mmCIF file of C-alpha atoms in Angstrom:
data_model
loop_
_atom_site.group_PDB
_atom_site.id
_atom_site.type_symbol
_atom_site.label_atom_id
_atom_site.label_comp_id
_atom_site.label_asym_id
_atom_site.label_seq_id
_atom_site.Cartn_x
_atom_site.Cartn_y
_atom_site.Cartn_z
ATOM 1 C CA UNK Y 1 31.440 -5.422 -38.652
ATOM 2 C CA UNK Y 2 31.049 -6.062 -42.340
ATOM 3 C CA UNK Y 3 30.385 -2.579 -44.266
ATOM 4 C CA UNK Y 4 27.099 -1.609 -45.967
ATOM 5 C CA UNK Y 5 26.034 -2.180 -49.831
ATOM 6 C CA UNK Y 6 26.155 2.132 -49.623
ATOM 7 C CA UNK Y 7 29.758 2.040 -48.035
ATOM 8 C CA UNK Y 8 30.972 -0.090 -50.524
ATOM 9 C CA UNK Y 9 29.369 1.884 -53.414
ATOM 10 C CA UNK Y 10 30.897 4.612 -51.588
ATOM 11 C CA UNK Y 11 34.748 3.321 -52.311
ATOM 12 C CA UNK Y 12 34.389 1.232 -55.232
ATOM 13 C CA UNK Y 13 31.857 -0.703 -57.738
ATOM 14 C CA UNK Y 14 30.147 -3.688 -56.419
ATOM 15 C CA UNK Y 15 29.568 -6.930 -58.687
ATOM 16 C CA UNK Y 16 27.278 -9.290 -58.659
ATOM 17 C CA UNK Y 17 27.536 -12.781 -59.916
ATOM 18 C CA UNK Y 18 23.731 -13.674 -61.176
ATOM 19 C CA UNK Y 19 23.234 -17.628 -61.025
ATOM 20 C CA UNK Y 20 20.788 -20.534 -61.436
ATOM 21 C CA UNK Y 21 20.495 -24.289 -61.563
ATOM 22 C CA UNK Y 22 17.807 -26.675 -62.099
ATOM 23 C CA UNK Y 23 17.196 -28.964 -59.837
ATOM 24 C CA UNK Y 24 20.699 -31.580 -59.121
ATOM 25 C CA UNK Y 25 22.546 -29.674 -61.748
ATOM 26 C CA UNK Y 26 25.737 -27.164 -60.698
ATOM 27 C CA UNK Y 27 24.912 -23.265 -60.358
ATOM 28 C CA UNK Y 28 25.902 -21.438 -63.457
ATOM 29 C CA UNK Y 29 26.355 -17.623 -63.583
ATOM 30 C CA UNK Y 30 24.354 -15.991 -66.410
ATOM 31 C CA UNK Y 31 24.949 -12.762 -65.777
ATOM 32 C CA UNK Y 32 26.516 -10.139 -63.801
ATOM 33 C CA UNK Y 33 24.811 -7.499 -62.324
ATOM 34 C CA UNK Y 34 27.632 -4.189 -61.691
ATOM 35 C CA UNK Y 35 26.585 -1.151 -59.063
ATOM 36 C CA UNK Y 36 28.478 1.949 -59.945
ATOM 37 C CA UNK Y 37 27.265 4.632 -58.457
ATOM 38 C CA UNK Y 38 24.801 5.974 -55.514
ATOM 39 C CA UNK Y 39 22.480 8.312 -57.099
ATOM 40 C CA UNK Y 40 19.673 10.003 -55.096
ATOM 41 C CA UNK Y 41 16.346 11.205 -57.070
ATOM 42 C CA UNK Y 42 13.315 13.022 -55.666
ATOM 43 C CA UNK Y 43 10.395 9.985 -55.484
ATOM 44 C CA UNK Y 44 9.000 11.643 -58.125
ATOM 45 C CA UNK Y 45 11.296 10.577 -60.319
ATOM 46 C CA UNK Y 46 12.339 7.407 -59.240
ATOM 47 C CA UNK Y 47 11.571 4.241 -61.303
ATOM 48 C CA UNK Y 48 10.274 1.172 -59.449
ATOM 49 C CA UNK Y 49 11.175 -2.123 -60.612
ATOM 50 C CA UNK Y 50 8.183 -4.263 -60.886
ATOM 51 C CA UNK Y 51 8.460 -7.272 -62.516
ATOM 52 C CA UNK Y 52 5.004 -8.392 -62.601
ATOM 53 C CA UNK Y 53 3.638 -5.144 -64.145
ATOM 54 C CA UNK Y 54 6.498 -5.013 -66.206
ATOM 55 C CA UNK Y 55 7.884 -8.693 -67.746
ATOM 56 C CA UNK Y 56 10.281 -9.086 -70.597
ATOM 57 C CA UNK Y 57 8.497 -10.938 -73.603
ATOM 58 C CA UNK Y 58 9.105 -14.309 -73.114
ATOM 59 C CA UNK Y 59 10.093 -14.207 -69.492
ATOM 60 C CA UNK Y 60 7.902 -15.413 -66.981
ATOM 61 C CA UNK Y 61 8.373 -16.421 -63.096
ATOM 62 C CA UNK Y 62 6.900 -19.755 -62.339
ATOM 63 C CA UNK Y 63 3.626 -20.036 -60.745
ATOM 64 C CA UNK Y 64 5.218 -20.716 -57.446
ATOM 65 C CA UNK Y 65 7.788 -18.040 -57.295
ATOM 66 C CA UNK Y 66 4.741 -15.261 -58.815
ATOM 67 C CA UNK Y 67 2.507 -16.276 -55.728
ATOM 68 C CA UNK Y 68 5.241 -15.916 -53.519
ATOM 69 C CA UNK Y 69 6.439 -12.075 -54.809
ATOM 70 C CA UNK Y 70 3.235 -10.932 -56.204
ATOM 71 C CA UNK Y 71 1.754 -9.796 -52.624
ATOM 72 C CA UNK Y 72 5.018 -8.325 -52.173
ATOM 73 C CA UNK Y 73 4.901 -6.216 -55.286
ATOM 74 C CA UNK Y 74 1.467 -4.976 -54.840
ATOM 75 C CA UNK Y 75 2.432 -4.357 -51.192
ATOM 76 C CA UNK Y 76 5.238 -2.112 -52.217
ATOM 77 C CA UNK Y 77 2.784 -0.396 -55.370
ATOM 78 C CA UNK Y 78 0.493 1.154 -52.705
ATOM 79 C CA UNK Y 79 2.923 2.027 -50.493
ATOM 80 C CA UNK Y 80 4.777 4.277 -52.764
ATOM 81 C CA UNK Y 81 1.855 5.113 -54.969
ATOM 82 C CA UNK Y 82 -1.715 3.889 -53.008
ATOM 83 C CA UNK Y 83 -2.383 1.567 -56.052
ATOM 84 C CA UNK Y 84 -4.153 -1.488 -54.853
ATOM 85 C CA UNK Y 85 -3.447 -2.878 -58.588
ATOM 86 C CA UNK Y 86 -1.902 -6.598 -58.831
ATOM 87 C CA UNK Y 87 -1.049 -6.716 -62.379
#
């Protein structure tokens, strides 16, 4: 049995290679993504990660890929919050 993301926090840091590729073109890593640490927080505190209320300048999903998340997004909004917004 393979262990959990929290296990393996639990021993050492996880990496992530981030990649993409256009369409017949080889995956290229642009960045990676490095998990340190488990740290709990009340809710209260916590910071969701909402990409759709919250874009960098410049940076924006395609129309396909914003249909397919947005739902998802606002799904996860009211359940944490009970906003119905879809920013």
């Amino acid at each position: 049995m393979r262990p959990t993301l929290w296990q393996e926090l639990a021993r050492r840091p996880v990496r992530f290679e981030l990649r993409a590729a256009a369409p017949d073109e080889p995956w290229r890593t642009f960045a990676t993504l490095s998990l340190e640490a488990v740290r709990t927080a009340p809710a209260s505190r916590t910071v969701p990660f909402d990409p759709y209320a919250h874009n960098l300048t410049g940076l924006h999903p395609t129309e396909r890929l914003r249909r397919l998340r947005d739902s998802a997004y606002a799904g996860s909004r009211h359940g944490r919050t009970g906003d119905d917004r879809t920013e």
